[in-house]
Short mmCIF file of C-alpha atoms in Angstrom, two decimals:
data_model
loop_
_atom_site.label_atom_id
_atom_site.label_comp_id
_atom_site.label_asym_id
_atom_site.label_seq_id
_atom_site.Cartn_x
_atom_site.Cartn_y
_atom_site.Cartn_z
CA MET V 1 24.93 -16.33 20.87
CA LEU V 2 21.26 -17.25 21.29
CA SER V 3 21.44 -16.73 25.05
CA THR V 4 23.09 -13.33 24.51
CA LEU V 5 20.28 -12.33 22.17
CA ILE V 6 17.64 -13.51 24.65
CA ASN V 7 19.30 -11.58 27.48
CA ARG V 8 19.47 -8.47 25.35
CA VAL V 9 15.78 -8.69 24.50
CA GLN V 10 14.88 -9.28 28.15
CA SER V 11 16.87 -6.22 29.19
CA MET V 12 14.85 -3.97 26.88
CA SER V 13 12.05 -1.75 28.13
CA PRO V 14 8.52 -3.27 27.99
CA ASP V 15 7.47 -0.88 25.21
CA ARG V 16 10.45 -1.86 23.05
CA ARG V 17 9.88 -5.58 23.66
CA GLN V 18 6.22 -5.15 22.73
CA PHE V 19 7.22 -3.31 19.56
CA LEU V 20 9.61 -6.09 18.54
CA TYR V 21 6.96 -8.72 19.29
CA HIS V 22 4.36 -6.98 17.16
CA ALA V 23 6.96 -6.32 14.46
CA ALA V 24 7.87 -10.01 14.39
CA LEU V 25 4.20 -10.99 14.27
CA ALA V 26 3.53 -8.47 11.51
CA ALA V 27 6.63 -9.64 9.65
CA LEU V 28 5.42 -13.23 9.75
CA PHE V 29 2.06 -12.38 8.25
CA ARG V 30 3.49 -9.74 5.92
CA VAL V 31 5.92 -12.33 4.58
CA PHE V 32 2.93 -14.51 3.89
CA ALA V 33 1.05 -11.56 2.35
CA ALA V 34 3.99 -10.43 0.20
CA GLY V 35 4.64 -13.99 -0.93
CA ALA V 36 0.97 -14.50 -1.73
CA ALA V 37 0.78 -11.21 -3.67
CA PHE V 38 3.89 -12.10 -5.65
CA LEU V 39 2.46 -15.56 -6.32
CA LEU V 40 -0.80 -13.98 -7.47
CA SER V 41 1.09 -11.87 -10.02
CA VAL V 42 3.01 -14.93 -11.23
CA VAL V 43 -0.18 -17.02 -11.51
CA VAL V 44 -2.01 -14.25 -13.39
CA ALA V 45 0.91 -13.87 -15.82
CA ARG V 46 1.26 -17.61 -16.42
CA VAL V 47 -2.46 -18.40 -16.62
CA LEU V 48 -3.46 -15.43 -18.78
CA GLY V 49 -0.28 -14.90 -20.81
CA ALA V 50 1.44 -11.58 -21.44
CA GLU V 51 -1.35 -9.85 -23.40
CA GLN V 52 -4.31 -10.76 -21.17
CA SER V 53 -2.33 -10.31 -17.96
CA GLY V 54 -1.43 -6.82 -19.19
CA LEU V 55 -5.15 -6.01 -19.40
CA PHE V 56 -5.69 -7.48 -15.92
CA PHE V 57 -2.84 -5.48 -14.35
CA LEU V 58 -4.05 -2.32 -16.08
CA GLY V 59 -7.58 -2.75 -14.67
CA LEU V 60 -6.26 -3.69 -11.23
CA SER V 61 -4.00 -0.63 -11.12
CA LEU V 62 -6.88 1.64 -12.14
CA ALA V 63 -9.21 0.14 -9.49
CA THR V 64 -6.55 0.35 -6.78
CA LEU V 65 -5.66 3.93 -7.71
CA ILE V 66 -9.27 5.15 -7.66
CA GLY V 67 -10.18 2.99 -4.65
CA THR V 68 -7.38 4.47 -2.55
CA LEU V 69 -8.21 8.01 -3.70
CA CYS V 70 -11.79 7.40 -2.52
CA LEU V 71 -10.46 6.86 1.01
CA LEU V 72 -10.34 10.69 1.22
CA GLY V 73 -7.41 10.58 3.63
CA MET V 74 -9.43 8.57 6.16
CA ASP V 75 -6.87 5.75 6.08
CA ASN V 76 -4.09 7.83 7.64
CA ALA V 77 -6.62 9.76 9.71
CA MET V 78 -7.82 6.53 11.33
CA LEU V 79 -4.27 5.45 12.02
CA ARG V 80 -3.65 8.73 13.78
CA PHE V 81 -6.91 9.32 15.68
CA ILE V 82 -7.95 5.74 16.40
CA GLY V 83 -4.34 5.02 17.36
CA GLN V 84 -4.51 7.83 19.93
CA SER V 85 -7.95 6.86 21.26
CA HIS V 86 -6.96 3.18 21.50
CA THR V 87 -3.88 4.10 23.54
CA SER V 88 -5.95 6.29 25.88
CA ASP V 89 -8.71 3.66 26.06
CA ASN V 90 -11.39 5.89 24.53
CA PRO V 91 -13.79 3.59 22.61
CA VAL V 92 -16.28 6.42 22.03
CA GLN V 93 -13.81 8.35 19.89
CA THR V 94 -12.75 5.13 18.16
CA ASN V 95 -16.35 4.42 17.11
CA GLN V 96 -16.97 8.01 16.05
CA VAL V 97 -13.85 8.09 13.86
CA PHE V 98 -14.75 4.75 12.25
CA THR V 99 -18.33 5.90 11.60
CA ASN V 100 -17.18 9.21 10.12
CA ALA V 101 -14.77 7.38 7.83
CA TYR V 102 -17.44 5.03 6.51
CA ALA V 103 -19.93 7.88 6.07
CA ALA V 104 -17.41 9.68 3.87
CA VAL V 105 -15.93 6.79 1.89
CA VAL V 106 -18.98 4.66 1.00
CA PRO V 107 -20.89 7.19 -1.15
CA VAL V 108 -17.77 8.52 -2.86
CA SER V 109 -16.42 5.07 -3.74
CA VAL V 110 -19.79 3.81 -5.01
CA LEU V 111 -20.25 6.90 -7.18
CA SER V 112 -16.72 6.56 -8.54
CA GLY V 113 -17.32 2.89 -9.37
CA VAL V 114 -20.52 3.74 -11.26
CA ILE V 115 -18.79 6.49 -13.26
CA VAL V 116 -15.85 4.24 -14.22
CA TYR V 117 -18.28 1.44 -15.17
CA LEU V 118 -20.25 3.73 -17.48
CA CYS V 119 -17.05 5.17 -18.97
CA SER V 120 -15.32 1.80 -19.45
CA PRO V 121 -15.93 1.52 -23.24
CA TRP V 122 -14.60 5.04 -23.77
CA LEU V 123 -11.61 4.45 -21.49
CA ALA V 124 -10.73 1.19 -23.24
CA ASP V 125 -11.07 2.57 -26.75
CA ALA V 126 -10.22 6.28 -26.67
CA VAL V 127 -7.84 6.50 -23.69
CA PHE V 128 -5.95 3.21 -23.63
CA ASN V 129 -6.51 2.29 -27.30
CA LYS V 130 -7.36 -1.24 -26.16
CA PRO V 131 -11.05 -1.94 -27.01
CA GLU V 132 -10.66 -5.50 -25.77
CA ALA V 133 -10.18 -4.15 -22.23
CA THR V 134 -13.82 -2.98 -21.87
CA ALA V 135 -15.14 -6.02 -19.98
CA THR V 136 -12.10 -6.11 -17.68
CA LEU V 137 -12.43 -2.42 -16.82
CA ARG V 138 -16.14 -2.88 -16.07
CA TYR V 139 -15.45 -5.65 -13.58
CA PHE V 140 -12.73 -3.65 -11.89
CA ALA V 141 -15.07 -0.63 -11.77
CA ALA V 142 -17.41 -2.79 -9.71
CA ALA V 143 -14.47 -3.62 -7.42
CA ILE V 144 -13.65 0.04 -6.61
CA PRO V 145 -16.00 0.43 -3.58
CA PHE V 146 -14.81 -2.87 -2.13
CA VAL V 147 -11.14 -1.93 -2.61
CA SER V 148 -11.81 1.26 -0.65
CA LEU V 149 -13.63 -0.59 2.11
CA PHE V 150 -11.21 -3.46 2.63
CA PHE V 151 -8.40 -0.92 2.95
CA LEU V 152 -10.53 1.11 5.37
CA ASN V 153 -11.26 -1.95 7.52
CA GLY V 154 -7.60 -2.93 7.49
CA TYR V 155 -6.37 0.49 8.59
CA ALA V 156 -8.95 0.62 11.39
CA LEU V 157 -7.81 -2.77 12.69
CA GLN V 158 -4.17 -1.71 12.32
CA ALA V 159 -4.82 1.38 14.46
CA THR V 160 -6.12 -0.86 17.26
CA ARG V 161 -3.02 -3.07 16.89
CA LYS V 162 -4.93 -6.09 15.62
CA VAL V 163 -1.99 -7.19 13.49
CA ILE V 164 -3.25 -10.49 12.11
CA ALA V 165 -6.80 -9.26 11.55
CA SER V 166 -5.56 -6.16 9.73
CA VAL V 167 -3.30 -8.04 7.33
CA CYS V 168 -6.04 -10.56 6.54
CA SER V 169 -8.57 -7.76 5.97
CA MET V 170 -6.57 -6.26 3.13
CA GLN V 171 -4.70 -7.72 0.16
CA LEU V 172 -3.79 -11.00 1.86
CA GLY V 173 -7.42 -11.97 2.22
CA VAL V 174 -8.18 -11.12 -1.41
CA THR V 175 -5.15 -13.05 -2.61
CA ILE V 176 -5.91 -16.18 -0.60
CA ILE V 177 -9.47 -16.30 -1.95
CA ALA V 178 -8.60 -15.41 -5.54
CA LEU V 179 -5.59 -17.72 -6.04
CA PRO V 180 -7.41 -21.08 -6.11
CA ALA V 181 -10.06 -19.73 -8.49
CA LEU V 182 -7.41 -18.32 -10.85
CA LEU V 183 -5.52 -21.61 -10.85
CA TYR V 184 -8.78 -23.38 -11.79
CA LEU V 185 -9.53 -20.88 -14.60
CA PRO V 186 -7.78 -22.87 -17.39
CA HIS V 187 -10.10 -25.83 -16.60
CA TYR V 188 -13.11 -23.56 -17.06
CA GLN V 189 -11.94 -21.64 -20.15
CA ALA V 190 -9.82 -23.04 -22.96
CA VAL V 191 -8.29 -19.58 -23.36
CA PRO V 192 -8.45 -17.77 -19.97
CA LEU V 193 -9.46 -14.12 -20.27
CA ALA V 194 -8.59 -11.08 -18.19
CA SER V 195 -12.31 -10.36 -17.74
CA SER V 196 -12.82 -13.74 -16.04
CA ALA V 197 -9.87 -13.15 -13.72
CA SER V 198 -11.18 -9.67 -12.86
CA PHE V 199 -14.59 -11.16 -11.98
CA VAL V 200 -12.80 -13.48 -9.54
CA TYR V 201 -11.06 -10.46 -8.00
CA VAL V 202 -14.39 -8.66 -7.49
CA LEU V 203 -15.91 -11.65 -5.66
CA ALA V 204 -12.81 -12.00 -3.48
CA SER V 205 -12.95 -8.29 -2.59
CA VAL V 206 -16.59 -8.55 -1.53
CA LEU V 207 -15.87 -11.50 0.77
CA VAL V 208 -12.87 -9.74 2.34
CA VAL V 209 -14.90 -6.60 3.10
CA ILE V 210 -17.53 -8.73 4.85
CA ALA V 211 -14.83 -10.55 6.83
CA GLY V 212 -13.17 -7.26 7.81
CA LEU V 213 -16.42 -5.82 9.15
CA TRP V 214 -17.03 -9.00 11.14
CA LEU V 215 -13.54 -8.76 12.67
CA TRP V 216 -14.11 -5.11 13.60
CA PHE V 217 -17.56 -5.51 15.14
CA ASN V 218 -16.59 -8.74 16.85
CA VAL V 219 -14.94 -6.52 19.47
CA PRO V 220 -17.67 -5.75 22.04
CA GLU V 221 -16.79 -2.02 22.32
CA HIS V 222 -16.98 -1.44 18.56
CA ARG V 223 -20.24 -0.16 17.11
CA ILE V 224 -21.66 2.49 14.79
CA ASP V 225 -21.78 5.88 16.53
CA SER V 226 -23.33 8.64 14.43
CA THR V 227 -23.74 11.12 17.30
CA HIS V 228 -20.77 13.19 16.15
CA LEU V 229 -20.50 13.24 12.36
CA ARG V 230 -18.67 16.56 12.40
CA MET V 231 -15.33 15.93 14.12
CA PRO V 232 -13.30 19.13 13.54
CA ALA V 233 -9.89 17.57 14.22
CA LEU V 234 -10.58 14.58 11.95
CA TRP V 235 -12.08 16.52 9.08
CA GLY V 236 -9.46 19.25 9.45
CA ALA V 237 -6.63 16.76 9.01
CA ALA V 238 -8.31 14.64 6.33
CA PRO V 239 -7.76 16.98 3.30
CA ASN V 240 -4.00 17.13 3.81
CA LEU V 241 -3.85 13.40 4.51
CA TRP V 242 -5.93 12.75 1.38
CA LEU V 243 -3.62 14.86 -0.75
CA ILE V 244 -0.64 12.93 0.64
CA SER V 245 -2.34 9.65 -0.25
CA ALA V 246 -3.55 10.90 -3.63
CA THR V 247 -0.18 12.13 -4.83
CA GLY V 248 1.55 9.13 -3.24
CA GLN V 249 -0.56 6.84 -5.40
CA ALA V 250 0.83 8.55 -8.51
CA ILE V 251 4.03 6.55 -8.07
CA PRO V 252 2.97 2.89 -7.66
CA TRP V 253 -0.40 2.78 -9.42
CA ALA V 254 -0.84 5.78 -11.73
CA SER V 255 2.43 4.89 -13.42
CA VAL V 256 0.92 1.63 -14.71
CA VAL V 257 -2.15 3.49 -15.96
CA ILE V 258 0.03 6.09 -17.73
CA VAL V 259 2.18 3.36 -19.28
CA GLY V 260 -1.05 1.89 -20.66
CA PHE V 261 -1.51 5.04 -22.76
CA PHE V 262 1.72 4.53 -24.69
CA VAL V 263 2.59 0.84 -24.95
CA THR V 264 1.06 -2.54 -25.76
CA SER V 265 -0.72 -4.81 -23.30
CA GLU V 266 2.33 -7.09 -23.19
CA GLU V 267 4.61 -4.21 -22.20
CA VAL V 268 2.12 -3.15 -19.51
CA ALA V 269 2.43 -6.67 -18.12
CA PHE V 270 6.26 -6.51 -18.17
CA PHE V 271 6.33 -3.15 -16.36
CA SER V 272 3.67 -4.10 -13.81
CA ALA V 273 5.38 -7.42 -13.00
CA ALA V 274 8.76 -5.69 -12.54
CA GLN V 275 7.23 -2.98 -10.34
CA ARG V 276 5.38 -5.47 -8.14
CA THR V 277 8.53 -7.55 -7.75
CA SER V 278 10.67 -4.53 -6.85
CA MET V 279 8.28 -3.70 -4.03
CA LEU V 280 9.41 -6.87 -2.24
CA ILE V 281 12.50 -4.84 -1.27
CA SER V 282 10.33 -2.38 0.67
CA PHE V 283 8.46 -5.25 2.32
CA MET V 284 10.15 -4.62 5.68
CA LEU V 285 9.23 -0.92 5.44
CA MET V 286 5.57 -1.94 5.19
CA VAL V 287 5.99 -4.30 8.15
CA VAL V 288 7.56 -1.67 10.40
CA ASN V 289 5.13 1.06 9.31
CA PHE V 290 2.30 -1.34 10.03
CA VAL V 291 3.40 -1.67 13.66
CA ALA V 292 5.09 1.67 14.29
CA ALA V 293 2.65 4.20 12.79
CA PRO V 294 0.08 4.16 15.66
CA ARG V 295 2.96 4.22 18.17
CA PHE V 296 4.51 7.29 16.52
CA SER V 297 1.24 9.14 17.06
CA ALA V 298 0.84 8.01 20.67
CA LEU V 299 4.47 8.81 21.63
CA TYR V 300 4.37 12.25 20.03
CA LYS V 301 1.09 13.11 21.74
CA ALA V 302 2.54 11.96 25.09
CA GLY V 303 5.67 14.09 24.60
CA GLU V 304 7.99 11.07 24.67
CA PHE V 305 10.36 12.51 22.05
CA ASN V 306 13.45 10.49 23.01
CA GLN V 307 11.45 7.27 22.82
CA LEU V 308 10.03 8.38 19.48
CA LYS V 309 13.56 8.94 18.18
CA ARG V 310 14.78 5.55 19.41
CA LEU V 311 11.77 3.77 17.91
CA ALA V 312 12.24 5.48 14.53
CA GLN V 313 15.96 4.65 14.39
CA LEU V 314 15.43 1.06 15.54
CA SER V 315 12.79 0.70 12.83
CA THR V 316 15.15 1.95 10.14
CA ARG V 317 17.93 -0.45 11.18
CA LEU V 318 15.51 -3.37 11.02
CA MET V 319 14.36 -2.32 7.55
CA ILE V 320 17.85 -1.92 6.13
CA GLY V 321 19.07 -5.20 7.59
CA PHE V 322 16.25 -7.19 6.02
CA SER V 323 16.07 -5.33 2.70
CA LEU V 324 19.70 -5.28 1.52
CA PRO V 325 19.93 -9.07 0.98
CA VAL V 326 16.83 -8.88 -1.22
CA LEU V 327 18.44 -6.09 -3.25
CA PHE V 328 21.60 -8.14 -3.80
CA ILE V 329 19.54 -11.08 -5.09
CA VAL V 330 17.70 -8.77 -7.49
CA LEU V 331 20.94 -7.22 -8.77
CA ILE V 332 22.56 -10.61 -9.36
CA TRP V 333 19.65 -12.52 -10.96
CA PRO V 334 17.13 -9.99 -12.37
CA ASN V 335 16.32 -11.91 -15.57
CA ALA V 336 15.95 -15.20 -13.73
CA ILE V 337 13.53 -13.61 -11.25
CA MET V 338 11.41 -12.08 -14.00
CA SER V 339 11.31 -15.38 -15.90
CA LEU V 340 9.16 -16.73 -13.05
CA PHE V 341 6.29 -14.86 -14.70
CA GLY V 342 6.95 -16.66 -18.00
CA ASN V 343 9.68 -16.84 -20.61
CA ALA V 344 8.48 -13.66 -22.30
CA PHE V 345 9.08 -11.69 -19.08
CA SER V 346 12.78 -12.55 -18.81
CA GLN V 347 13.67 -9.60 -21.05
CA SER V 348 12.43 -7.14 -18.39
CA GLY V 349 15.18 -7.77 -15.84
CA GLN V 350 16.63 -4.32 -16.49
CA LEU V 351 13.32 -2.76 -15.42
CA LEU V 352 13.48 -4.69 -12.17
CA VAL V 353 17.00 -3.43 -11.37
CA ILE V 354 16.05 0.22 -11.97
CA LEU V 355 12.89 0.00 -9.88
CA ALA V 356 14.69 -1.92 -7.13
CA ILE V 357 17.22 0.89 -6.67
CA GLY V 358 14.40 3.37 -6.07
CA GLN V 359 12.77 1.05 -3.54
CA THR V 360 16.08 0.64 -1.71
CA ILE V 361 16.35 4.41 -1.22
CA ASN V 362 12.75 4.31 0.01
CA VAL V 363 13.73 1.78 2.69
CA MET V 364 17.00 3.40 3.76
CA THR V 365 15.35 6.74 4.58
CA GLY V 366 13.07 5.04 7.12
CA SER V 367 9.42 5.67 8.02
CA VAL V 368 9.65 9.34 7.13
CA GLY V 369 6.12 9.64 5.77
CA PHE V 370 4.42 8.22 8.83
CA LEU V 371 6.70 10.17 11.17
CA LEU V 372 5.46 13.41 9.63
CA THR V 373 1.79 12.51 9.31
CA MET V 374 1.45 10.80 12.69
CA CYS V 375 3.18 13.69 14.48
CA GLY V 376 0.96 16.43 13.06
CA TYR V 377 3.20 17.63 10.22
CA GLU V 378 0.94 16.38 7.45
CA LYS V 379 1.22 19.72 5.64
CA ASP V 380 4.95 19.15 5.17
CA MET V 381 4.32 15.63 3.89
CA ARG V 382 1.56 16.98 1.66
CA ASN V 383 3.96 19.43 0.05
CA VAL V 384 6.58 16.74 -0.44
CA THR V 385 4.19 14.21 -1.97
CA VAL V 386 2.52 16.77 -4.23
CA PHE V 387 5.89 17.82 -5.62
CA ALA V 388 7.12 14.23 -5.98
CA GLY V 389 3.81 13.03 -7.42
CA VAL V 390 3.66 15.77 -10.05
CA LEU V 391 7.33 15.16 -10.86
CA THR V 392 6.74 11.41 -11.23
CA VAL V 393 3.69 11.79 -13.46
CA THR V 394 5.45 14.37 -15.63
CA LEU V 395 8.61 12.31 -15.99
CA THR V 396 6.61 9.14 -16.64
CA VAL V 397 4.70 10.79 -19.49
CA ILE V 398 7.88 12.28 -21.04
CA PHE V 399 10.20 9.31 -20.51
CA THR V 400 7.64 6.68 -21.56
CA SER V 401 6.88 8.56 -24.78
CA ILE V 402 10.62 8.59 -25.56
CA TRP V 403 12.03 5.32 -24.14
CA GLY V 404 8.94 3.20 -23.51
CA ILE V 405 8.71 1.09 -20.34
CA LEU V 406 12.43 1.60 -19.62
CA GLY V 407 11.75 5.34 -19.35
CA ALA V 408 8.76 4.67 -17.10
CA ALA V 409 10.96 2.63 -14.74
CA ILE V 410 13.53 5.46 -14.56
CA ALA V 411 10.77 8.01 -13.87
CA VAL V 412 9.21 5.95 -11.08
CA SER V 413 12.58 5.29 -9.45
CA LEU V 414 13.44 8.99 -9.52
CA GLY V 415 10.02 9.87 -8.10
CA VAL V 416 10.32 7.41 -5.19
CA SER V 417 13.82 8.62 -4.36
CA THR V 418 12.89 12.32 -4.53
CA GLN V 419 9.86 11.91 -2.27
CA ASN V 420 11.72 10.05 0.45
CA LEU V 421 14.84 12.23 0.45
CA LEU V 422 12.73 15.39 0.74
CA ALA V 423 10.65 13.83 3.54
CA LEU V 424 13.86 12.79 5.32
CA HIS V 425 14.98 16.43 5.33
CA LYS V 426 11.59 17.49 6.75
CA VAL V 427 11.82 14.93 9.58
CA LYS V 428 15.21 16.33 10.60
CA LYS V 429 13.87 19.88 10.45
CA ARG V 430 10.64 19.21 12.40
CA LEU V 431 11.57 16.42 14.81
CA GLY V 432 15.25 17.13 15.20
CA PHE V 433 16.73 13.72 14.34
CA TRP V 434 17.69 11.54 11.38
CA PRO V 435 15.72 8.25 11.24
CA ILE V 436 18.83 6.66 9.72
CA GLY V 437 21.01 7.86 12.61
#
């Protein structure tokens, strides 16, 4: 059987073998990253307890939401344009795109961080009705520029197919640095606080941004190039790509912030832990997107439509094959999985099941979002994500006010499913094939 598999791999085209190699490499490090992120959530919940971890997850969700919005669409723009220039061996365009992205993101993210910092007491008291969250929100406000920048560095490295460097320049790097400090926190404080944990997260983010810049500029061809700060193609695509990102963030991160308006800190912790755990099902989607997105752009630009179709369908089969076993485990032992966060979390197994179903639909539709955005149909994806984002936010507000965190889980699952099914239809319409074919 092993020899048959080896022969089959050897008989593949060089491009397909390279894709599988990079997918396997990305999977290895994404497994590590997903495991580390899950472990971070478990450690935070166990070290801080339900109430304080709820404040931590609320601040983290707010910082991640605003930090990704401050990317201004440059994350997907870099994947598309640096991916094309890397394939055509055009380092000048690579440097110009990177410089343009930094010139746009740095001032916006710094300004946003300052505004959130100054508004933290009002947000904690008047918006979230949790005055004790002020210090935590202030620390996470300081993290906003660094969240934007470590994502920006990671996407730039991803576009140049630096798989390991890209993974380490994003959440994996932050997690690896923050975990030991969080585990030591009970030895430093008799009663560990969310504010202390958020301070650790800020320091970890700073170090990861520095490491990401070193990895980028360690390549001899990479440098700052400010000779062309008005790139029409880049800036023309960025607004639509930003709107896609902005409305897309309404599902995973804004939902936690909205839940914070209606429920206690403990319930925020339950919902956030269930949502983070459910995203393990879509882990393989992130792996494949990580490798395939720059290739989608390059193949479409080269007119290799049959190869694009084969790559998209191969990607979807890989995702489904790896994700279904995880779903079965979640459906069989939801309460046991949630109890890993602490005994108080075991009651939220039902949330995990609901959210897991939505993530499964996300996986089974394939890389529909990146197929549209990398192939120049970002307006279609913009329309889909705007509709799905508005629907998700609206349903989350209504359902949470009626059914609490159970309603929020239903709203998020419906939002994820709607977005991906609509995008699947658009892929068939624009590109002429079903990714799940």
